[in-house]
Structures are given as C-alpha cells and as structure tokens.
mmCIF file of C-alpha atoms in Angstrom:
data_model
loop_
_atom_site.group_PDB
_atom_site.id
_atom_site.type_symbol
_atom_site.label_atom_id
_atom_site.label_comp_id
_atom_site.label_asym_id
_atom_site.label_seq_id
_atom_site.Cartn_x
_atom_site.Cartn_y
_atom_site.Cartn_z
ATOM 1 C CA MET A 22 26.532 10.042 -1.038
ATOM 2 C CA THR A 23 23.255 8.586 -2.601
ATOM 3 C CA GLN A 24 23.031 7.267 -6.183
ATOM 4 C CA PRO A 25 20.426 8.509 -8.711
ATOM 5 C CA PHE A 26 17.325 6.594 -8.785
ATOM 6 C CA SER A 27 15.577 4.965 -11.641
ATOM 7 C CA THR A 28 12.472 2.681 -12.152
ATOM 8 C CA GLN A 29 14.763 0.435 -14.216
ATOM 9 C CA GLY A 30 15.944 -1.337 -10.928
ATOM 10 C CA ARG A 31 12.597 -2.196 -9.658
ATOM 11 C CA PRO A 32 12.274 -5.839 -8.429
ATOM 12 C CA GLN A 33 10.426 -8.522 -10.461
ATOM 13 C CA LEU A 34 7.199 -9.731 -9.202
ATOM 14 C CA PRO A 35 7.462 -12.896 -7.007
ATOM 15 C CA THR A 36 6.781 -16.199 -8.654
ATOM 16 C CA GLY A 37 6.522 -19.755 -7.122
ATOM 17 C CA TRP A 38 6.869 -20.114 -3.316
ATOM 18 C CA ARG A 39 7.612 -16.473 -3.006
ATOM 19 C CA ARG A 40 4.401 -15.566 -4.613
ATOM 20 C CA PHE A 41 2.467 -17.959 -2.305
ATOM 21 C CA LEU A 42 4.169 -16.198 0.706
ATOM 22 C CA ALA A 43 3.531 -12.784 -0.424
ATOM 23 C CA ARG A 44 -0.216 -13.583 -0.951
ATOM 24 C CA LEU A 45 -0.517 -15.486 2.274
ATOM 25 C CA PRO A 46 -1.880 -12.395 4.132
ATOM 26 C CA ILE A 47 -4.783 -12.144 1.748
ATOM 27 C CA ARG A 48 -5.852 -15.624 2.843
ATOM 28 C CA LEU A 49 -5.610 -14.604 6.504
ATOM 29 C CA TYR A 50 -7.780 -11.493 5.904
ATOM 30 C CA ARG A 51 -10.390 -13.634 4.169
ATOM 31 C CA ALA A 52 -10.199 -15.966 7.244
ATOM 32 C CA GLY A 53 -11.078 -13.003 9.423
ATOM 33 C CA LEU A 54 -7.616 -12.622 10.877
ATOM 34 C CA GLY A 55 -6.977 -9.191 9.614
ATOM 35 C CA PRO A 56 -6.611 -7.756 13.083
ATOM 36 C CA LEU A 57 -3.471 -9.828 13.470
ATOM 37 C CA PHE A 58 -1.637 -7.198 11.376
ATOM 38 C CA GLY A 59 -2.577 -4.271 13.517
ATOM 39 C CA LYS A 60 -2.341 -0.975 11.820
ATOM 40 C CA ARG A 61 0.621 -2.136 9.655
ATOM 41 C CA LEU A 62 -1.256 -3.717 6.694
ATOM 42 C CA LEU A 63 -4.542 -3.231 4.919
ATOM 43 C CA LEU A 64 -6.381 -5.440 2.280
ATOM 44 C CA LEU A 65 -7.007 -3.428 -0.899
ATOM 45 C CA HIS A 66 -9.705 -4.574 -3.362
ATOM 46 C CA HIS A 67 -9.369 -3.343 -6.879
ATOM 47 C CA THR A 68 -11.015 -4.043 -10.242
ATOM 48 C CA GLY A 69 -8.896 -5.317 -13.097
ATOM 49 C CA ARG A 70 -8.745 -2.644 -15.795
ATOM 50 C CA VAL A 71 -8.633 -5.088 -18.617
ATOM 51 C CA THR A 72 -10.587 -8.030 -17.188
ATOM 52 C CA GLY A 73 -13.071 -6.332 -14.835
ATOM 53 C CA LEU A 74 -12.545 -8.966 -12.349
ATOM 54 C CA ARG A 75 -12.082 -8.112 -8.542
ATOM 55 C CA ARG A 76 -8.556 -8.453 -7.286
ATOM 56 C CA SER A 77 -7.115 -8.090 -3.822
ATOM 57 C CA VAL A 78 -3.516 -7.149 -2.576
ATOM 58 C CA VAL A 79 -2.197 -6.681 0.870
ATOM 59 C CA LEU A 80 -0.246 -3.469 1.303
ATOM 60 C CA GLU A 81 1.817 -1.862 4.124
ATOM 61 C CA VAL A 82 0.521 1.131 5.611
ATOM 62 C CA ILE A 83 3.045 4.026 5.456
ATOM 63 C CA ALA A 84 0.760 6.583 7.235
ATOM 64 C CA TYR A 85 -2.634 6.302 8.945
ATOM 65 C CA GLU A 86 -4.843 9.297 9.902
ATOM 66 C CA ARG A 87 -7.638 8.106 12.161
ATOM 67 C CA HIS A 88 -9.041 11.501 13.260
ATOM 68 C CA GLY A 89 -11.904 12.788 11.394
ATOM 69 C CA THR A 90 -12.369 10.914 8.245
ATOM 70 C CA PRO A 91 -9.839 8.215 8.178
ATOM 71 C CA SER A 92 -7.185 7.922 5.468
ATOM 72 C CA TRP A 93 -4.328 5.460 4.708
ATOM 73 C CA THR A 94 -1.283 5.985 2.677
ATOM 74 C CA VAL A 95 0.408 3.114 0.810
ATOM 75 C CA ALA A 96 3.353 2.942 -1.542
ATOM 76 C CA SER A 97 3.907 0.915 -4.702
ATOM 77 C CA GLY A 98 7.234 -0.926 -4.155
ATOM 78 C CA PHE A 99 6.834 -2.274 -7.717
ATOM 79 C CA GLY A 100 6.585 1.082 -9.055
ATOM 80 C CA PRO A 101 3.800 2.751 -11.212
ATOM 81 C CA ALA A 102 3.418 -0.454 -13.367
ATOM 82 C CA ALA A 103 2.103 -2.559 -10.407
ATOM 83 C CA ALA A 104 -1.377 -3.922 -11.362
ATOM 84 C CA TRP A 105 -3.102 -2.674 -8.224
ATOM 85 C CA TYR A 106 -1.629 0.956 -8.932
ATOM 86 C CA GLN A 107 -2.720 0.929 -12.606
ATOM 87 C CA ASN A 108 -6.250 -0.516 -11.649
ATOM 88 C CA LEU A 109 -6.678 2.470 -9.058
ATOM 89 C CA ARG A 110 -5.642 4.927 -11.746
ATOM 90 C CA ARG A 111 -8.406 3.679 -13.882
ATOM 91 C CA GLU A 112 -10.966 3.283 -11.016
ATOM 92 C CA PRO A 113 -10.048 5.270 -7.878
ATOM 93 C CA ARG A 114 -13.253 4.307 -5.789
ATOM 94 C CA THR A 115 -12.785 0.870 -4.124
ATOM 95 C CA THR A 116 -12.964 -0.789 -0.811
ATOM 96 C CA ILE A 117 -10.353 -1.717 1.885
ATOM 97 C CA ARG A 118 -10.277 -3.999 4.789
ATOM 98 C CA PHE A 119 -8.347 -2.518 7.773
ATOM 99 C CA GLY A 120 -8.265 -4.804 10.837
ATOM 100 C CA ASN A 121 -11.714 -6.346 10.809
ATOM 101 C CA ARG A 122 -13.381 -3.217 9.285
ATOM 102 C CA ARG A 123 -14.490 -2.448 5.712
ATOM 103 C CA TYR A 124 -14.157 1.065 4.286
ATOM 104 C CA THR A 125 -15.186 2.629 0.955
ATOM 105 C CA VAL A 126 -12.073 4.712 -0.197
ATOM 106 C CA THR A 127 -11.087 7.018 -2.974
ATOM 107 C CA ALA A 128 -7.510 6.847 -4.187
ATOM 108 C CA ARG A 129 -5.534 10.052 -4.431
ATOM 109 C CA PHE A 130 -2.192 9.784 -6.038
ATOM 110 C CA LEU A 131 0.383 12.078 -4.310
ATOM 111 C CA PRO A 132 3.046 14.208 -5.790
ATOM 112 C CA PRO A 133 6.789 13.377 -5.451
ATOM 113 C CA GLU A 134 7.353 16.047 -2.909
ATOM 114 C CA ASP A 135 4.598 14.496 -0.626
ATOM 115 C CA GLY A 136 6.355 11.180 -1.137
ATOM 116 C CA ALA A 137 9.734 12.734 -0.006
ATOM 117 C CA ALA A 138 8.156 14.041 3.182
ATOM 118 C CA LEU A 139 6.346 10.756 3.732
ATOM 119 C CA MET A 140 9.768 8.759 3.523
ATOM 120 C CA ALA A 141 11.500 11.388 5.749
ATOM 121 C CA ARG A 142 8.894 10.769 8.440
ATOM 122 C CA TYR A 143 8.762 6.953 7.949
ATOM 123 C CA ALA A 144 12.423 6.170 7.922
ATOM 124 C CA PRO A 145 13.222 7.239 11.593
ATOM 125 C CA ARG A 146 10.195 5.340 12.882
ATOM 126 C CA HIS A 147 11.250 2.107 10.938
ATOM 127 C CA PRO A 148 14.933 2.677 10.177
ATOM 128 C CA ARG A 149 15.966 -1.006 9.199
ATOM 129 C CA LEU A 150 12.717 -1.603 7.428
ATOM 130 C CA ALA A 151 13.021 1.563 5.413
ATOM 131 C CA ARG A 152 16.541 0.797 4.345
ATOM 132 C CA ARG A 153 15.616 -2.778 3.415
ATOM 133 C CA LEU A 154 12.548 -1.550 1.349
ATOM 134 C CA CYS A 155 14.658 1.161 -0.432
ATOM 135 C CA THR A 156 17.278 -1.520 -1.244
ATOM 136 C CA PHE A 157 14.551 -3.907 -2.449
ATOM 137 C CA MET A 158 13.131 -1.370 -4.656
ATOM 138 C CA GLY A 159 16.534 -0.587 -6.210
ATOM 139 C CA PHE A 160 17.322 2.670 -4.313
ATOM 140 C CA ALA A 161 20.758 3.172 -2.704
ATOM 141 C CA VAL A 162 20.314 5.046 0.730
ATOM 142 C CA ASP A 163 22.938 5.870 3.076
ATOM 143 C CA GLY A 164 20.493 6.431 6.001
ATOM 144 C CA SER A 165 20.372 10.293 5.724
ATOM 145 C CA ASP A 166 17.284 12.326 5.449
ATOM 146 C CA ALA A 167 18.201 13.500 1.999
ATOM 147 C CA ALA A 168 18.547 9.966 0.716
ATOM 148 C CA PHE A 169 15.240 8.866 2.050
ATOM 149 C CA ARG A 170 13.574 11.970 0.600
ATOM 150 C CA MET A 171 15.217 11.335 -2.755
ATOM 151 C CA ALA A 172 13.781 7.725 -2.614
ATOM 152 C CA GLY A 173 10.384 9.038 -1.545
ATOM 153 C CA ARG A 174 10.305 11.371 -4.682
ATOM 154 C CA SER A 175 10.612 8.127 -6.945
ATOM 155 C CA ILE A 176 8.201 5.826 -5.058
ATOM 156 C CA PRO A 177 4.460 6.176 -6.085
ATOM 157 C CA PHE A 178 2.314 6.782 -3.069
ATOM 158 C CA VAL A 179 -1.340 6.638 -2.831
ATOM 159 C CA ARG A 180 -3.606 8.140 -0.098
ATOM 160 C CA LEU A 181 -6.836 6.060 0.363
ATOM 161 C CA GLU A 182 -9.408 8.398 1.791
ATOM 162 C CA ALA A 183 -12.617 6.979 3.457
ATOM 163 C CA ALA A 184 -15.896 7.976 2.012
ATOM 164 C CA SER A 185 -17.544 10.935 3.916
ATOM 165 C CA GLY A 186 -19.168 10.005 7.164
ATOM 166 C CA GLN A 187 -17.017 6.828 7.787
ATOM 167 C CA ARG A 188 -15.316 6.834 10.976
ATOM 168 C CA GLY A 189 -12.668 4.562 12.373
ATOM 169 C CA GLY A 190 -14.885 2.547 14.465
ATOM 170 C CA GLU A 191 -17.741 1.914 12.099
ATOM 171 C CA GLN A 192 -18.228 -1.520 10.374
ATOM 172 C CA GLN A 193 -19.407 -1.037 6.849
ATOM 173 C CA GLY A 194 -22.164 -3.430 5.684
ATOM 174 C CA GLY A 195 -22.295 -5.814 2.899
ATOM 175 C CA SER A 196 -20.625 -9.079 2.162
ATOM 176 C CA GLU A 197 -16.961 -9.162 1.014
ATOM 177 C CA GLN A 198 -16.611 -9.996 -2.569
ATOM 178 C CA ARG A 199 -13.919 -12.757 -3.257
ATOM 179 C CA GLY A 200 -11.199 -11.950 -5.726
ATOM 180 C CA ARG A 201 -7.561 -12.225 -6.388
#
C-alpha cells in the first residue's frame, strides 16, 4: 500500500560538499565533456527571474524523443519551488546542451496525468533508480505501477521542445554563455 504524497517532504537543497558534487556535471559540460553523460543528462540554461542572470543546472532526462523535432522530458525532484522550474515558468524559451550539441527549446509544463504515465514507463526501465528517486523526493513507493503513477502525479515534469527546424544532429551556432 502506498502512502499519500505531499510536497512537504521534499528534500532540502544540497549545501557544502554535496552542493559541489551536485554541480560538478556543470563543470564537465563547460569543459566540453557533455558526451560522457550519454543521453541521461542535459545542461539547462535559464535566466533568474529576480536577478536576470544566466544560470545553469544539469538534469536527468526522463524521456528523449529524437524523431522529428527533438524533445527532452525532465523532472523537478525538488518540486515546483526549484529555482530552474520557477525561472522556466517565467521565461520558457531557453537553451540546453545535450551531449555536445546546443538546442534552443521551449518549456512545456506537463499535467499530472502525463507525469503519471511517464513514471509508469520510467520505473520498469530503471527500477532501482526510480525507487531511490521517489524515496529521495519523499514518496513512499512499493514498486507497483500504481505507486509510481501516484508519485508521477506529484512530480513536476517539463518537456523541453526544440525550436522548429532543429534536428538531433545539428550543431547550433553561437558561443555558450557562462553562468551558474
């Protein structure tokens, strides 16, 4: 039996050496080593809604659609209060780096039922990781499809859709802006 979910149990943002480790993939992307992450991670650039400064965060790719116009689906493990999530709410057009390619994308915020379906597909592909992530986010899951669907309804998912005309193999021009 699964327990009810709430956003109250969301984890605190990492500090100290945990924050350093959590941000290490950003440094690897900036060093040109993004392809090391394969299709599992992407580097999202976003603009601070208060400061206007460019920021960056590395996120796990929950679903990747490469056919036609590419899209990537990511989740906010820290809930809807995560800075990158709030910044995309304010300004949904931004850029990502995926492997060694840059894409201009628009964020689309998915409804809870889409999140439920995503988690139901993700959990069987990555069972141990799915359970650990749900536990980290404060959700009790028993490994059942119903439990992962319930968790998926509570997790904010965002689909990042590439701008029209961008294909999976195209390199986007321009220099990458540095930021946090």
